[in-house]
XYZ file of C-alpha atoms in Angstrom:
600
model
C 78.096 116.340 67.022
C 79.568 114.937 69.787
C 79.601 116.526 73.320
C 83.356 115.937 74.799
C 84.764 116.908 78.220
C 88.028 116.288 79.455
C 88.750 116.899 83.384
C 92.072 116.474 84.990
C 91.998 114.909 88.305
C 95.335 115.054 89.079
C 98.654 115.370 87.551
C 98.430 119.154 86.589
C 100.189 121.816 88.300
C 101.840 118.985 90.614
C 104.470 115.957 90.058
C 102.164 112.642 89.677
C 99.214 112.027 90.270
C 98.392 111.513 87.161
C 94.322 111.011 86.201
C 92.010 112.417 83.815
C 88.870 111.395 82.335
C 87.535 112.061 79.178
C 83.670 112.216 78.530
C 81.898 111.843 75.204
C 78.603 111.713 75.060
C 77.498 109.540 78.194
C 80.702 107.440 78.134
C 83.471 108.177 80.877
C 87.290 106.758 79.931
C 89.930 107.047 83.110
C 92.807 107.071 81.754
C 95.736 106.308 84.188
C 94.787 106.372 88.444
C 98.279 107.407 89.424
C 99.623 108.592 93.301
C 102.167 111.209 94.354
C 104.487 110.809 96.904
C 103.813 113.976 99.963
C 105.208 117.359 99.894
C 107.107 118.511 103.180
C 104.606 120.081 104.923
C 102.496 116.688 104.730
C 102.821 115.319 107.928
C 102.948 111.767 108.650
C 100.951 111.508 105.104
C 101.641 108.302 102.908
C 100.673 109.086 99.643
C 98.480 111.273 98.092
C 95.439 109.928 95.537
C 92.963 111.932 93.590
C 89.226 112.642 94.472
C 87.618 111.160 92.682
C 83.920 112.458 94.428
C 82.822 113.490 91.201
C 82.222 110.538 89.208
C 80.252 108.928 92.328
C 77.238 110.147 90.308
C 78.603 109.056 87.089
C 79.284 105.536 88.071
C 77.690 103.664 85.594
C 78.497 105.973 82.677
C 82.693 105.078 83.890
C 83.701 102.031 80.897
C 87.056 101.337 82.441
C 90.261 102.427 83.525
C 93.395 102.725 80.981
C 97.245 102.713 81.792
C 99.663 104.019 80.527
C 102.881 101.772 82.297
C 103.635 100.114 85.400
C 104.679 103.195 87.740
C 103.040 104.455 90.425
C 102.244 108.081 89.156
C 99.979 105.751 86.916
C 98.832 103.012 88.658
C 99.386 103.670 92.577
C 95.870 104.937 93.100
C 94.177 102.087 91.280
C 93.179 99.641 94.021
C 91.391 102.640 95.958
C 89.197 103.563 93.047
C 88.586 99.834 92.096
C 87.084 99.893 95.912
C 84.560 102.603 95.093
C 84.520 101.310 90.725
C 84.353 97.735 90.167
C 85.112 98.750 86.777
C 87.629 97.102 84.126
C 91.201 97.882 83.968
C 93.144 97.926 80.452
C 96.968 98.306 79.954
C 100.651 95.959 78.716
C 101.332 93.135 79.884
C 103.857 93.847 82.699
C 101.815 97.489 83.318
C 98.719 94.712 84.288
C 100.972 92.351 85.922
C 102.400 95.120 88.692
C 98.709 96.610 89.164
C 97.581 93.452 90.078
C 100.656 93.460 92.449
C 98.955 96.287 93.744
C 95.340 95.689 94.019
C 96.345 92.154 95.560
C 97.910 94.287 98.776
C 94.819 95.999 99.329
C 92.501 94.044 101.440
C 89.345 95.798 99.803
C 89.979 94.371 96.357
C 92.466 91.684 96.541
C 89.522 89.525 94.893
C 89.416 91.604 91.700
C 90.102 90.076 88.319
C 88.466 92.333 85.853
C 91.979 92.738 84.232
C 92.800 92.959 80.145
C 95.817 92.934 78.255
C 96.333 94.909 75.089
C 99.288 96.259 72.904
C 98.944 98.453 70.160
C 97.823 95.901 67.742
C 94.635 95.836 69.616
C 91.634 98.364 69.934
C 88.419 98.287 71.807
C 84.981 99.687 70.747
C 82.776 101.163 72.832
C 79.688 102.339 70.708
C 80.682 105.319 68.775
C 84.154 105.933 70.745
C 86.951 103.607 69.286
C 90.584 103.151 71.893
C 93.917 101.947 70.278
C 97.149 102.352 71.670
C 100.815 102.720 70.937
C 104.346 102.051 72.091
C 106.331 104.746 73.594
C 109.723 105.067 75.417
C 110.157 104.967 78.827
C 112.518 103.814 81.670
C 109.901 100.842 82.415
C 108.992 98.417 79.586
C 105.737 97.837 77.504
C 104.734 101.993 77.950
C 101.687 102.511 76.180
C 99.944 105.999 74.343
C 96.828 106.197 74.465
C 94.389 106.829 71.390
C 90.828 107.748 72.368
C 89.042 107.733 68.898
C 85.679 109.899 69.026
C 83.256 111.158 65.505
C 85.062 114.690 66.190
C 89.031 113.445 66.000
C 91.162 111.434 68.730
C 91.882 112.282 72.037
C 95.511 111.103 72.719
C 97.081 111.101 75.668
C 100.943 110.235 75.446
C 101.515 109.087 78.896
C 105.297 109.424 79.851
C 107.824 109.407 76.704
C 111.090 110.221 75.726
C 112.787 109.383 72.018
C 116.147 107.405 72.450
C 116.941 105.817 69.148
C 119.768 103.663 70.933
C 116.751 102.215 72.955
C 116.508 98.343 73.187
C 114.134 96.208 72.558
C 110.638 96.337 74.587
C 111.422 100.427 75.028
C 111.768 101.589 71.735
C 108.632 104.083 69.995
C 106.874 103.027 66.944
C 107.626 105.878 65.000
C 105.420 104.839 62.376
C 102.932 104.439 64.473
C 102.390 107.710 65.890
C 102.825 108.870 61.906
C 99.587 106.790 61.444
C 97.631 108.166 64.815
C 98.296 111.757 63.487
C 97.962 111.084 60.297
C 94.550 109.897 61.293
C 93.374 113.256 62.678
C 94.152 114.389 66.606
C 91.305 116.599 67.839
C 93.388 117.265 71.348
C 96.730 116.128 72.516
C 97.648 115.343 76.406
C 101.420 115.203 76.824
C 103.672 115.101 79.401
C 105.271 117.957 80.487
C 107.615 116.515 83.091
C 110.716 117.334 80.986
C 109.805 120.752 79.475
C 112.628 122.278 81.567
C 115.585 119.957 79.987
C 117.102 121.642 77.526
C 118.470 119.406 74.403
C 118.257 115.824 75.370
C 118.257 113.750 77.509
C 121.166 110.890 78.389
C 121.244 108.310 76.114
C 120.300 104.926 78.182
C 123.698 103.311 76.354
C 125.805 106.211 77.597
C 123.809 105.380 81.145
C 124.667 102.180 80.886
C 127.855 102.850 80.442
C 128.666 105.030 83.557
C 127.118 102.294 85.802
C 129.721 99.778 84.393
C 132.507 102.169 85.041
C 131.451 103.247 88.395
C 131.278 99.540 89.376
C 134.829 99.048 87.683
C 136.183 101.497 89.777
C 134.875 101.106 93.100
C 136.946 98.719 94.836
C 134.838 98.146 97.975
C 130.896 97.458 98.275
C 128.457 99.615 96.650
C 124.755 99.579 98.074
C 123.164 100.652 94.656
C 119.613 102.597 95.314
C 117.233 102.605 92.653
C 113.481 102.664 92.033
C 111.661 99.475 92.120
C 109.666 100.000 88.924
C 112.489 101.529 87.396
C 113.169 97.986 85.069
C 115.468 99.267 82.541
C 117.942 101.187 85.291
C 117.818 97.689 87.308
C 118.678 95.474 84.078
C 121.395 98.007 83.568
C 122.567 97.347 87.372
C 122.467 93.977 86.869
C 124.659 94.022 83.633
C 127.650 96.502 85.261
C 127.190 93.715 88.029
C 127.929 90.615 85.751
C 130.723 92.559 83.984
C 132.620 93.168 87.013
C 131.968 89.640 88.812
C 130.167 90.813 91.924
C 126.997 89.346 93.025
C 123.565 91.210 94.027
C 121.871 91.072 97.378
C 118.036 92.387 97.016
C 116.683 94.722 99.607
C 113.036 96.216 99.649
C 109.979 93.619 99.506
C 108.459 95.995 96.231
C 112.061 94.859 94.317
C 111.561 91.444 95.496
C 108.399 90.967 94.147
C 108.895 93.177 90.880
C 111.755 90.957 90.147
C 109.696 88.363 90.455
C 106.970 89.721 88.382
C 109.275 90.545 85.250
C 112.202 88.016 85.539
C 110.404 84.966 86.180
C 106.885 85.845 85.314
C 107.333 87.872 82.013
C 111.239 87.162 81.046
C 111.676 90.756 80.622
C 114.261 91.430 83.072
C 117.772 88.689 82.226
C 118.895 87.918 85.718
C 121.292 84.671 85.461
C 120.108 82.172 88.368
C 123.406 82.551 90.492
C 123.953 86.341 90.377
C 120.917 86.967 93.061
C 122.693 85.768 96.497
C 121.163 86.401 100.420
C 122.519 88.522 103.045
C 124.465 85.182 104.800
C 125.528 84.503 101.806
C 127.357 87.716 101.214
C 129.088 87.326 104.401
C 131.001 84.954 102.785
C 132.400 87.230 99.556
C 134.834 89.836 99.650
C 133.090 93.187 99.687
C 134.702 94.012 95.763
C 132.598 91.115 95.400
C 129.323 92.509 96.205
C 126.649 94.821 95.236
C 123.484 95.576 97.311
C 120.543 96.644 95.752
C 117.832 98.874 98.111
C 114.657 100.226 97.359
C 111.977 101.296 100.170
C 108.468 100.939 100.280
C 106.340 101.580 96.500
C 109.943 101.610 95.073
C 110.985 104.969 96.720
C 114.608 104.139 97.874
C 115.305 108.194 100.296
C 113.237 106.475 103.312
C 115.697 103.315 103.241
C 118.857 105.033 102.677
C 117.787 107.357 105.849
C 117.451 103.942 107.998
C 120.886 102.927 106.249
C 122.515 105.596 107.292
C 121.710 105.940 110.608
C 122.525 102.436 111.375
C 118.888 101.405 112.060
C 118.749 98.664 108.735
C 119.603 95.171 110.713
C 121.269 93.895 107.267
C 123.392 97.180 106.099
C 125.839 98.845 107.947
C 128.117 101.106 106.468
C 131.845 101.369 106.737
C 134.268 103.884 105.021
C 134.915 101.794 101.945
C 131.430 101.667 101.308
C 130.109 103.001 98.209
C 126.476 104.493 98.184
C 125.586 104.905 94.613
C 121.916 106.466 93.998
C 121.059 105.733 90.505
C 117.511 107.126 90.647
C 116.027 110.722 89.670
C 113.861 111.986 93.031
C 110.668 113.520 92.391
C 111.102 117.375 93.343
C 108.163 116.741 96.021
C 110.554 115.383 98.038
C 113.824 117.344 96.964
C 114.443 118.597 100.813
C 114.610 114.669 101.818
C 116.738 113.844 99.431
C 119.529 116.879 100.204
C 118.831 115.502 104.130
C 119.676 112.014 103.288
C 122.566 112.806 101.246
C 123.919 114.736 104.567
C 122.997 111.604 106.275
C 124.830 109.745 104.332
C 128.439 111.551 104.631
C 127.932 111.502 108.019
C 127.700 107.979 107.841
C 131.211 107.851 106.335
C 130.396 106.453 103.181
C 131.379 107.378 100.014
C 128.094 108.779 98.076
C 127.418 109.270 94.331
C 124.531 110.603 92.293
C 123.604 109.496 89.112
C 121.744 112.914 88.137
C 125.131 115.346 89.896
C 126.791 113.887 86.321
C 124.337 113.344 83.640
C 120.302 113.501 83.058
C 119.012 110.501 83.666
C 115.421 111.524 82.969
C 112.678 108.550 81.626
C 110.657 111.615 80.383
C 110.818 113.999 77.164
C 113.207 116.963 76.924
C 111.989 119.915 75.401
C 113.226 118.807 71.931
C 111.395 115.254 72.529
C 108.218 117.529 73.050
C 108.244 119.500 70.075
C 109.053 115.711 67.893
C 105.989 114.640 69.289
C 103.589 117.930 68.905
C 104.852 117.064 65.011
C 103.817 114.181 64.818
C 100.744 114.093 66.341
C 99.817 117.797 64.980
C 96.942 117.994 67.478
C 94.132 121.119 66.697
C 94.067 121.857 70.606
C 96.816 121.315 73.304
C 96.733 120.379 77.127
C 100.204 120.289 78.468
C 99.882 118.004 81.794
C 102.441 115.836 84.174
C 104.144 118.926 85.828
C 104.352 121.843 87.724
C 103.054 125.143 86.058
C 105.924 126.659 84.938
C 106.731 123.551 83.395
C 103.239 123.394 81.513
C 104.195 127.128 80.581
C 107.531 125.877 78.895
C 105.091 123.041 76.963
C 102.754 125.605 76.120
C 105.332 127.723 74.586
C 107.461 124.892 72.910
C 103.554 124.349 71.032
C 103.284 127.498 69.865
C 106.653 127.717 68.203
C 105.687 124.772 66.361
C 102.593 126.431 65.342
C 100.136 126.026 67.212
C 98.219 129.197 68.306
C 98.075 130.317 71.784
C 94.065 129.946 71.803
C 93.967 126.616 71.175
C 96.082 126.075 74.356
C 94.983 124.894 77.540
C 97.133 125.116 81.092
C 94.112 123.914 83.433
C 94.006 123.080 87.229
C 92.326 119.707 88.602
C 88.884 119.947 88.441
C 88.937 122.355 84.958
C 86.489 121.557 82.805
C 87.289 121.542 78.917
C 84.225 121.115 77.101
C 83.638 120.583 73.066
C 81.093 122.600 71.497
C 80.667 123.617 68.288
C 84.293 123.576 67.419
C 85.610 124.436 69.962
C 86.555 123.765 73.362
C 86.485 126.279 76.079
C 86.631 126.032 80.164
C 83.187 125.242 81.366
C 81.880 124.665 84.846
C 84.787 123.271 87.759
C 83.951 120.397 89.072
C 85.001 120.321 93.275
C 88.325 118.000 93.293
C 91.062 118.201 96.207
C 93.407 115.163 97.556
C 93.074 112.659 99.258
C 95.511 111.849 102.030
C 96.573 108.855 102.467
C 97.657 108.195 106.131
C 98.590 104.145 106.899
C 95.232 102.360 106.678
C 93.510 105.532 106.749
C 91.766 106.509 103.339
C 91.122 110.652 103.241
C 90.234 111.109 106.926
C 93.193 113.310 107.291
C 92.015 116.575 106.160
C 93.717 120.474 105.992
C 92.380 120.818 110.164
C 94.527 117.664 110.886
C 97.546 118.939 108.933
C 97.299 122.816 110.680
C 97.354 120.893 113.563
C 100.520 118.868 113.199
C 102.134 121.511 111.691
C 101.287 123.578 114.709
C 101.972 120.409 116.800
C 106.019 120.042 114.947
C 106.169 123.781 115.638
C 105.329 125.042 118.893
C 104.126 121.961 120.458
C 101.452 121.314 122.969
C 99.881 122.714 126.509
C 97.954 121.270 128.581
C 96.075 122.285 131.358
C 94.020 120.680 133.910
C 91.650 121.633 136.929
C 89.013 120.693 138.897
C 86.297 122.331 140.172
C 83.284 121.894 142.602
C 80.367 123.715 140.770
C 78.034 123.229 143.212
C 80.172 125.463 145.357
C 81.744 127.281 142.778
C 85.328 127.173 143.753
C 88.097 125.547 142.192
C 88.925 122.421 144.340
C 92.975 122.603 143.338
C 95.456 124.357 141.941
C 95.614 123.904 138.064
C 98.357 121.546 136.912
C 99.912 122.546 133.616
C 102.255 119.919 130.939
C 104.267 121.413 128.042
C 105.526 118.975 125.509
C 107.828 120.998 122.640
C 106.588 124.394 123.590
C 108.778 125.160 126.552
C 111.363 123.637 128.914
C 109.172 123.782 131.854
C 112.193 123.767 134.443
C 113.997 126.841 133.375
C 110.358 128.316 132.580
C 109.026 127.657 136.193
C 107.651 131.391 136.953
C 105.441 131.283 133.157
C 104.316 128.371 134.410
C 103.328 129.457 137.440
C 102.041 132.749 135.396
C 100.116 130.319 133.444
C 98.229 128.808 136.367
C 97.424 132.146 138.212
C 95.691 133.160 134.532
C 93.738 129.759 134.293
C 92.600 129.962 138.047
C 91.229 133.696 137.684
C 89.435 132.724 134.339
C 87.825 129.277 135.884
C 87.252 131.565 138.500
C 85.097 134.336 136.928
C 83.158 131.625 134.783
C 81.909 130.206 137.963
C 80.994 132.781 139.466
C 78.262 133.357 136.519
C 74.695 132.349 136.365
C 74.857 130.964 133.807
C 77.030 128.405 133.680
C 78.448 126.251 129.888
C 81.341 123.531 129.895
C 81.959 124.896 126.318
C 82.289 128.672 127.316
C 84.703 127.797 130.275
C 86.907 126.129 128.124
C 86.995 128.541 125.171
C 87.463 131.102 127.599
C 90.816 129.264 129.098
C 91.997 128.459 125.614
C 91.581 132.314 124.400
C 93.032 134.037 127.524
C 95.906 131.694 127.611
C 96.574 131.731 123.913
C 97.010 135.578 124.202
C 99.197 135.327 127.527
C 101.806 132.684 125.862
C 102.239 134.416 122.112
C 103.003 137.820 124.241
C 105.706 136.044 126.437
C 106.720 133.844 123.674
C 105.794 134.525 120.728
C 104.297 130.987 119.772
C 101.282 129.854 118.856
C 101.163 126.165 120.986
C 97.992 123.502 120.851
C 96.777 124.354 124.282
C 94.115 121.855 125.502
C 92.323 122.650 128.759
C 91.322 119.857 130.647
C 88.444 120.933 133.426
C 87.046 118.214 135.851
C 83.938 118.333 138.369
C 84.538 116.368 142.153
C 81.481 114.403 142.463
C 80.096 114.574 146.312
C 78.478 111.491 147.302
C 75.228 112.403 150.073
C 75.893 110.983 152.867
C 73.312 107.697 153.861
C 70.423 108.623 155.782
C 70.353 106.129 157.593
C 73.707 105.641 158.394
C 73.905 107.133 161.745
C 70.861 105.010 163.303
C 72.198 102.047 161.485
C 75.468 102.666 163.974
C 73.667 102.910 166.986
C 71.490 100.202 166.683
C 74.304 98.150 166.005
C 75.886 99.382 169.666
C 72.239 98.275 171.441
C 72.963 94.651 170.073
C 72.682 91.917 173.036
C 76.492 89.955 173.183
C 76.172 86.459 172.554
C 78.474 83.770 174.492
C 79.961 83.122 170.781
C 82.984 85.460 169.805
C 81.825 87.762 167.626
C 82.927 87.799 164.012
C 85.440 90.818 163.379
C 84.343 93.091 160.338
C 86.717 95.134 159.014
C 85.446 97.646 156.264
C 86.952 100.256 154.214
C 87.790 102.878 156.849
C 90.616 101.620 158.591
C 90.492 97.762 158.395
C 92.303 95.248 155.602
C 89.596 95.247 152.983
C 90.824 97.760 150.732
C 94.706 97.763 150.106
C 95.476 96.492 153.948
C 97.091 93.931 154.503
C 95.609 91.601 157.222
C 97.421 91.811 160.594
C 99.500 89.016 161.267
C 97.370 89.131 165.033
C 94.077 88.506 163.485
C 95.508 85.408 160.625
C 93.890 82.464 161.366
């Protein structure tokens, strides 16, 4: 019998992420390397990736990486762990196309080529373990299932799916095949939970489709249009309203550029006609019924540029009270507190604004009746609900058992669970130590839960700084101690806790001197304790307070500085004039300038 683990590095109990591995015998499958976008309280933090410190030691037992489809909850993480695995990367044509986009931004890897097309006419073999594929529905094209054949049954993950049976061409399931992969036997099942909380189904991409034409029709001014990068079908469908209403489309956001790019031109799976793409100049020149412009922001997330939109800090887009912003996009809920700030924003902006989701659901992922299709058809013996937060894994986990599969044979895990196989069965074995890793501009995990307290602390109830200097040698405190607030207080209508504040730091400097013992570390522990305690009781805050002690150095006086100076005064006076020497106490040497008597 086979031994089989399967360990979740991300995507459970959060929104993306998504990245599990699944171990038989001594072979290790990845199967997608996805990002999430930050949660609130994520300072200054990028992206988030999985840590992956685990398979360090398991290196060489890793046979590649599989994905799922193009987005970055499934590939954004890739070109960091291609920097620590040169290992090779399988997935569709357009999903390897935009990961290559990806690794070939990333300085580390931008050399790596160990890329592989497949579809779900294809399998691989790895010695006893067997991976096919198959074609699901999504809101990017050439989404792929994943089939991880093993002695004991298949592992499958789904990736994310939804059914649409008015879905076109290059989206559409093959119902027949994932008839076959059940058919064939499904030990465990992996599906996306995303959706478990949509009741009935989701919008049909026609009726989408649909609304975006009529919005367009309707609109009689401008409409900036923000949409996700990677989000292919909802941009062909942007692109259609646009042709059918005679307005041309301006591009903003590098990722859409290149994307565009990518799938237009590269892969002819986006129909763009050659004159409906136009530049900003050229828009000048069109009446604004006449124009639609397009914005994403950086990795395809479009909040961050509609911010800069809206408070007139874009150079290109400026907007005017006939303007219509139309957001056409479903925002992760990790970021659900931007978005409500940005739609403020944007009324205040004077636009007119329109969601997409305030009117219908335009969810790429499975509602709970698409769940329950796909349970049936894959009729898995055990169940891992993943993709989602934990009450949405719940929902999955009940939808399964009312199609009959019992409640033991369910697994909700956490990142770093470990599901083991063993004689049957599998259970939770030994965790396995996974976290995040924070992403912070070039920075790759050196921001770590310390950092965050501290900008969190640092947003707020700011910072406090205090500085003195001492003479050790004499133990005394050589000046008063000089305090800066930045964000905790305003220091001029705060003069006497100021003042407070200095008497406090004097007396503690004070006492430490005045010990035998004397430690740098002690003396500023001591100022940071004492003066913590002082400020929370007048203020109630908890400011960074950094003390800041320095030491005068005194310089001996030369020995033989005083005979030098009288020896000097002995010195017979030549006939010659003598040379004037001006040094640094009193003549032009050091910052004087030369008197205009003694210019030559």
């Amino acid at each position: 019998m086979s031994k089989i683990k399967i360990i979740p590095f991300g995507g459970v109990r959060e929104n993306g992420k998504n990245m599990y591995a699944v171990e038989v015998d001594s072979q290790i499958f990845i199967l997608d390397c996805g990002l999430k976008y930050p949660e609130n309280e994520l300072m200054g933090i990028d992206v988030v990736i999985p840590d992956w410190s685990y398979l360090q030691d398991h290196a060489d037992q890793i046979k590649g990486v599989f994905l799922t489809h193009g987005h970055a909850d499934a590939i954004g993480a890739l070109p960091y762990f291609l920097a620590d695995f040169k290992v090779p990367v399988y997935g569709s044509q357009l999903t390897i196309a935009l990961a290559k986009l990806a690794v070939k931004e990333n300085k580390q890897v931008k050399k790596f080529n160990d890329f592989h097309v497949v579809d779900e006419t294809k399998t691989i073999k790895f010695g006893n373990v067997t991976i096919g594929f198959f074609t699901t529905t999504h809101s990017i094209p050439d989404t792929l299932g994943i089939d991880v054949q093993t002695p004991e049954g298949s592992i499958v993950y789904t990736g994310d799916f939804k059914f649409d049976q008015t879905a076109v061409k290059g989206y559409q399931t093959n119902l027949a095949r994932l008839a076959e992969v059940g058919t064939e036997g499904v030990l465990a099942l992996l599906s996306d939970s995303a959706g478990a909380g949509i009741t009935g189904a989701s919008t049909r991409e026609r009726d989408i489709r649909a609304y975006i034409e009529d919005t367009f029709e309707n609109t009689k001014g401008r409409i900036v249009v923000a949409s996700v990068a990677s989000n292919i079908m909802r941009i062909q469908q942007i692109v259609d309203a646009a042709l059918a209403t005679d307005r041309k489309i301006v591009l903003s956001g590098e990722d859409l550029e290149q994307i565009i790019e990518t799938t237009a031109e590269g892969l002819n799976l986006l129909q763009i006609p050659d004159d409906t793409l136009i530049s900003f100049e050229e828009a000048l020149d069109l009446d604004d019924d006449q124009v639609v412009i397009l914005v994403t922001g950086r990795m395809g997330e479009p909040t961050k540029s509609l911010q800069q939109i809206a408070n007139g800090d874009d150079p290109d887009i400026q907007l005017t009270s006939t303007d219509l912003v139309f957001v056409t996009t479903t925002p992760s809920y990790a970021i659900e507190t931007m978005v409500q700030k940005t739609k403020d924003m944007l009324y205040r902006a004077g636009a007119e604004v329109k969601f997409i989701a305030d009117d219908l659901n335009p969810s790429g992922q499975a509602s709970q009746n698409d769940e329950q299709l796909m349970l049936n058809f894959m009729k898995p013996k055990f169940f891992i609900p993943i993709q989602g937060e934990y009450r949405l894994l719940d929902r999955h986990a009940e939808l399964a058992e009312e199609v009959g599969i019992p409640a033991g044979n369910i697994f909700i895990t956490a990142k770093g669970d470990v599901l083991s196989y063993e004689d049957g069965k599998f259970h939770l074995g030994d965790r396995v130590e996974v976290g995040n890793t924070m992403i912070d501009g070039t920075g790759v995990g050196d921001i770590g839960n310390i950092v965050l307290r501290d900008r969190r602390v640092l947003s707020e109830d700011g910072i406090f700084v205090v500085v003195a200097t001492i003479d050790r040698k004499k133990k005394k405190i050589v000046a008063r101690p000089q305090i800066t607030s930045r964000g905790f207080v305003f220091v001029k209508t705060n003069r006497e806790l100021m003042n407070q504040a200095a008497d406090l730091v004097e007396k503690v400097v004070q006492e430490d001197l005045d010990q035998k013992e004397f430690d740098w570390g002690h003396l500023k522990q001591n100022v940071r304790d004492k003066l913590n305690r002082f400020l929370f009781n007048q203020t109630k805050r908890h400011p960074v307070i950094l003390p800041v002690i320095m030491e005068i150095n005194q310089h001996p006086k030369r020995k033989n500085h005083t005979k030098a100076t009288k020896e000097a005064t002995k010195a017979p006076v030549t006939k010659k004039p003598a040379k004037k020497h001006h040094n640094s106490r009193g003549g032009w040497g050091r910052g004087k300038k030369r008197p205009a008597s003694e210019a030559k």
